[in-house]
Amino acid sequence: MRILVVEDDALVADAIRRGLETAGYAVDRVESAEHATGALAAEAFDLAIVDIGLPGIDGLSLLQRLRRDGLALPVLILTARDGLADRVNALDLGADDYLVKPFALPELVARCRALIRRSRSAASAQLAIGPLVLDLGAHRVIVGDSEVELTRREWAVLECLALNAGRVVAKDRLLQAIANWDAEIGANAIEVYVSRVRSKLGNSVPIRTVRGIGYRLDESAR
Ligand code: CA
């Protein structure tokens, strides 16, 4: 899962990044609405965190523009002002949630998790595909009766496949799910992560290779 943080304040942005990365998300940050528009047009993000107070175009105008352009990704608005009008405005313009600064990191992380879950229209935090059970909140993986330990990136790969179970997920999409811009990861790395996930999960969880495109987690075991 990949999150775009639109925040000009480096200290706040770094704290947010650390909190979200610890929780297992890939995080990229831009400092302005203009850069955010470019990033969102170029790459797939699962959520955007947008500060209202930005240099140039402000966060609310950015939100308005994104919704006008038909972008449906969940947006969490950050505001330093605790004015009611700002919050109402944000929601009216299509924000999915907001947080007033200063906020506690665990609350931000929990809200992000909830927004992403809701946007995937998963009714519960658990995803079951045959013998595979993913606890999306706690990042736990259970196959049959045993818990399987995955690294952060292995988890991200499996989560992306599971949320798209039955459909082919392109290698690029998986790459975007695990890596931010700073990470030096080649497309071949995806093959490595998928093969590690396969060997940890065993044969009862079929992750198929779709030659030249990507991978598909079969629902057939359901
Ligand atoms: Ca700001």
Coordinates of C-alpha atoms and ligand atoms in Angstrom, one line a residue:
M1 CA 0.0 0.0 0.0
R2 CA 1.4 3.3 -1.0
I3 CA 0.6 6.7 0.4
L4 CA 1.3 10.2 -0.9
V5 CA 1.9 12.9 1.7
V6 CA 1.4 16.5 0.5
E7 CA 3.0 18.6 3.2
D8 CA 5.5 21.5 2.9
D9 CA 6.6 21.3 6.6
A10 CA 9.6 18.9 6.6
L11 CA 9.4 18.1 10.3
V12 CA 5.7 17.2 10.1
A13 CA 6.2 15.3 6.8
D14 CA 9.1 13.3 8.3
A15 CA 7.2 12.3 11.4
I16 CA 4.2 11.2 9.2
R17 CA 6.5 9.2 7.0
R18 CA 8.2 7.4 9.9
G19 CA 4.9 6.6 11.5
L20 CA 3.4 5.2 8.3
E21 CA 6.5 3.3 7.2
T22 CA 6.7 1.6 10.6
A23 CA 3.1 0.6 10.0
G24 CA 4.2 -1.0 6.8
Y25 CA 3.2 1.5 4.2
A26 CA 5.4 2.8 1.3
V27 CA 5.4 6.6 1.6
D28 CA 6.2 9.4 -0.9
R29 CA 6.1 13.1 0.0
V30 CA 5.7 16.2 -2.2
E31 CA 5.8 19.8 -1.0
S32 CA 3.2 21.4 -3.2
A33 CA -0.1 20.9 -4.9
E34 CA 1.5 21.2 -8.3
H35 CA 3.9 18.3 -7.5
A36 CA 1.0 16.3 -6.0
T37 CA -1.0 16.6 -9.2
G38 CA 2.0 15.3 -11.2
A39 CA 2.7 12.4 -8.9
L40 CA -1.0 11.3 -8.8
A41 CA -1.3 11.4 -12.5
A42 CA 1.9 9.4 -13.0
E43 CA 1.6 6.7 -10.3
A44 CA -0.9 4.6 -8.4
F45 CA -1.4 5.6 -4.7
D46 CA -3.8 4.1 -2.3
L47 CA -4.3 7.2 -0.2
A48 CA -3.3 10.9 -0.2
I49 CA -2.7 12.9 3.0
V50 CA -3.1 16.6 2.1
D51 CA -2.2 19.5 4.3
I52 CA -4.4 22.6 3.7
G53 CA -1.7 25.1 4.3
L54 CA 0.6 24.7 1.3
P55 CA 2.7 27.3 -0.7
G56 CA 0.9 28.3 -3.9
I57 CA -2.3 26.3 -4.4
D58 CA -3.7 25.3 -1.1
G59 CA -4.8 21.8 -0.1
L60 CA -8.5 22.4 -0.4
S61 CA -8.1 23.7 -4.0
L62 CA -5.9 20.6 -4.7
L63 CA -8.7 18.4 -3.4
Q64 CA -11.3 20.1 -5.4
R65 CA -9.1 19.7 -8.6
L66 CA -8.5 16.0 -7.9
R67 CA -12.2 15.3 -7.5
R68 CA -13.1 17.4 -10.6
D69 CA -10.6 15.3 -12.5
G70 CA -12.4 12.1 -11.3
L71 CA -9.7 10.8 -9.0
A72 CA -11.4 8.6 -6.4
L73 CA -8.5 7.7 -4.1
P74 CA -9.2 8.4 -0.4
V75 CA -8.0 11.8 0.8
L76 CA -7.3 12.7 4.4
I77 CA -7.0 16.4 5.0
L78 CA -4.6 17.9 7.6
T79 CA -5.3 21.3 9.0
A80 CA -3.6 23.5 11.5
R81 CA -6.7 25.7 11.7
D82 CA -9.4 24.2 13.9
G83 CA -12.1 26.3 12.2
L84 CA -15.3 24.5 11.7
A85 CA -15.7 26.0 8.2
D86 CA -12.4 24.4 7.0
R87 CA -13.5 21.0 8.1
V88 CA -16.9 21.3 6.6
N89 CA -15.4 22.6 3.4
A90 CA -13.0 19.7 3.2
L91 CA -15.7 17.1 3.6
D92 CA -17.9 19.0 1.1
L93 CA -15.1 19.1 -1.4
G94 CA -14.7 15.3 -1.3
A95 CA -12.3 14.6 1.6
D96 CA -12.8 11.2 3.2
D97 CA -11.5 12.3 6.6
Y98 CA -9.6 15.1 8.3
L99 CA -7.2 15.5 11.2
V100 CA -6.5 18.8 13.1
K101 CA -2.9 19.5 13.9
P102 CA -1.3 18.6 16.2
F103 CA -2.4 15.0 16.0
A104 CA -1.1 11.8 17.5
L105 CA 0.7 9.5 15.0
P106 CA -1.1 6.3 16.0
E107 CA -4.4 8.1 15.3
L108 CA -3.2 9.2 11.8
V109 CA -2.1 5.6 11.1
A110 CA -5.3 4.1 12.3
R111 CA -7.4 6.5 10.2
C112 CA -5.3 5.8 7.1
R113 CA -5.8 2.1 7.6
A114 CA -9.5 2.5 7.9
L115 CA -9.8 4.7 4.8
I116 CA -7.8 2.3 2.7
R117 CA -9.9 -0.6 4.0
R118 CA -13.1 1.2 3.3
S119 CA -12.0 2.2 -0.2
R120 CA -11.3 -1.4 -0.9
S121 CA -14.9 -2.1 0.2
A122 CA -13.8 -4.8 2.5
A123 CA -16.5 -4.9 5.1
S124 CA -14.2 -6.4 7.7
A125 CA -10.5 -6.2 8.4
Q126 CA -10.1 -9.8 7.6
L127 CA -9.7 -11.2 4.1
A128 CA -10.2 -14.9 3.6
I129 CA -9.2 -16.7 0.4
G130 CA -9.3 -20.4 0.8
P131 CA -6.9 -21.5 3.5
L132 CA -5.4 -18.0 3.5
V133 CA -6.5 -15.4 6.0
L134 CA -5.1 -11.9 6.0
D135 CA -5.7 -9.6 9.0
L136 CA -5.4 -6.2 7.2
G137 CA -5.3 -4.3 10.5
A138 CA -2.7 -6.3 12.3
H139 CA -0.8 -7.4 9.2
R140 CA -1.1 -11.0 10.3
V141 CA -1.1 -13.9 7.8
I142 CA -2.6 -17.3 8.6
V143 CA -2.5 -20.3 6.4
G144 CA -4.7 -23.2 7.7
D145 CA -3.9 -23.2 11.4
S146 CA -0.4 -21.6 11.3
E147 CA 0.7 -18.0 11.4
V148 CA 3.2 -17.1 8.7
E149 CA 5.8 -14.4 9.4
L150 CA 6.3 -12.0 6.4
T151 CA 8.6 -9.0 6.0
R152 CA 7.1 -5.6 5.3
R153 CA 7.6 -5.9 1.6
E154 CA 6.5 -9.5 1.4
W155 CA 3.3 -8.5 3.2
A156 CA 2.8 -5.6 0.8
V157 CA 3.0 -7.9 -2.2
L158 CA 0.6 -10.5 -0.7
E159 CA -1.8 -7.8 0.4
C160 CA -2.0 -6.3 -3.1
L161 CA -2.5 -9.8 -4.6
A162 CA -5.1 -10.7 -2.1
L163 CA -7.1 -7.5 -2.5
N164 CA -7.2 -8.2 -6.2
A165 CA -7.7 -12.0 -5.9
G166 CA -8.8 -13.6 -9.1
R167 CA -7.4 -10.7 -11.2
V168 CA -4.0 -10.3 -12.7
V169 CA -1.8 -7.7 -10.9
A170 CA 0.9 -6.2 -13.1
K171 CA 4.4 -6.3 -11.9
D172 CA 4.5 -2.5 -12.0
R173 CA 1.5 -2.3 -9.7
L174 CA 3.2 -4.6 -7.2
L175 CA 6.4 -2.5 -7.4
Q176 CA 4.4 0.6 -6.6
A177 CA 2.9 -1.2 -3.7
I178 CA 6.2 -1.9 -2.0
A179 CA 8.5 0.9 -3.1
N180 CA 8.7 4.6 -2.7
W181 CA 10.8 6.8 -4.9
D182 CA 13.8 6.6 -2.7
A183 CA 14.0 2.9 -2.8
E184 CA 16.3 1.4 -5.4
I185 CA 14.3 -1.6 -6.4
G186 CA 14.3 -3.1 -9.9
A187 CA 11.4 -4.9 -11.5
N188 CA 13.3 -8.2 -10.9
A189 CA 12.9 -7.7 -7.2
I190 CA 9.2 -8.4 -7.5
E191 CA 10.0 -11.9 -8.7
V192 CA 12.2 -12.4 -5.7
Y193 CA 9.5 -11.2 -3.3
V194 CA 6.8 -13.3 -4.9
S195 CA 8.9 -16.4 -4.8
R196 CA 9.7 -15.8 -1.1
V197 CA 5.9 -15.3 -0.4
R198 CA 5.2 -18.5 -2.3
S199 CA 7.6 -20.6 -0.4
K200 CA 6.4 -19.2 2.9
L201 CA 2.8 -19.8 2.2
G202 CA 3.1 -23.2 0.6
N203 CA 1.2 -24.9 -2.2
S204 CA -2.2 -24.4 -0.7
V205 CA -2.1 -20.7 -1.7
P206 CA -1.8 -20.6 -5.5
I207 CA 0.0 -17.5 -6.8
R208 CA 0.1 -17.9 -10.5
T209 CA 2.6 -16.3 -12.9
V210 CA 0.9 -14.6 -15.8
R211 CA 3.8 -14.5 -18.3
G212 CA 4.9 -11.1 -19.4
I213 CA 2.2 -9.3 -17.2
G214 CA 2.3 -10.1 -13.6
Y215 CA 0.7 -12.4 -11.0
R216 CA -2.7 -13.6 -9.9
L217 CA -3.8 -15.1 -6.6
D218 CA -6.3 -17.7 -7.5
E219 CA -9.7 -17.7 -5.7
S220 CA -10.4 -21.3 -6.8
A221 CA -9.6 -22.5 -3.3
R222 CA -12.5 -20.5 -1.9
Ligands
CA1 CA 1.8 23.2 5.7

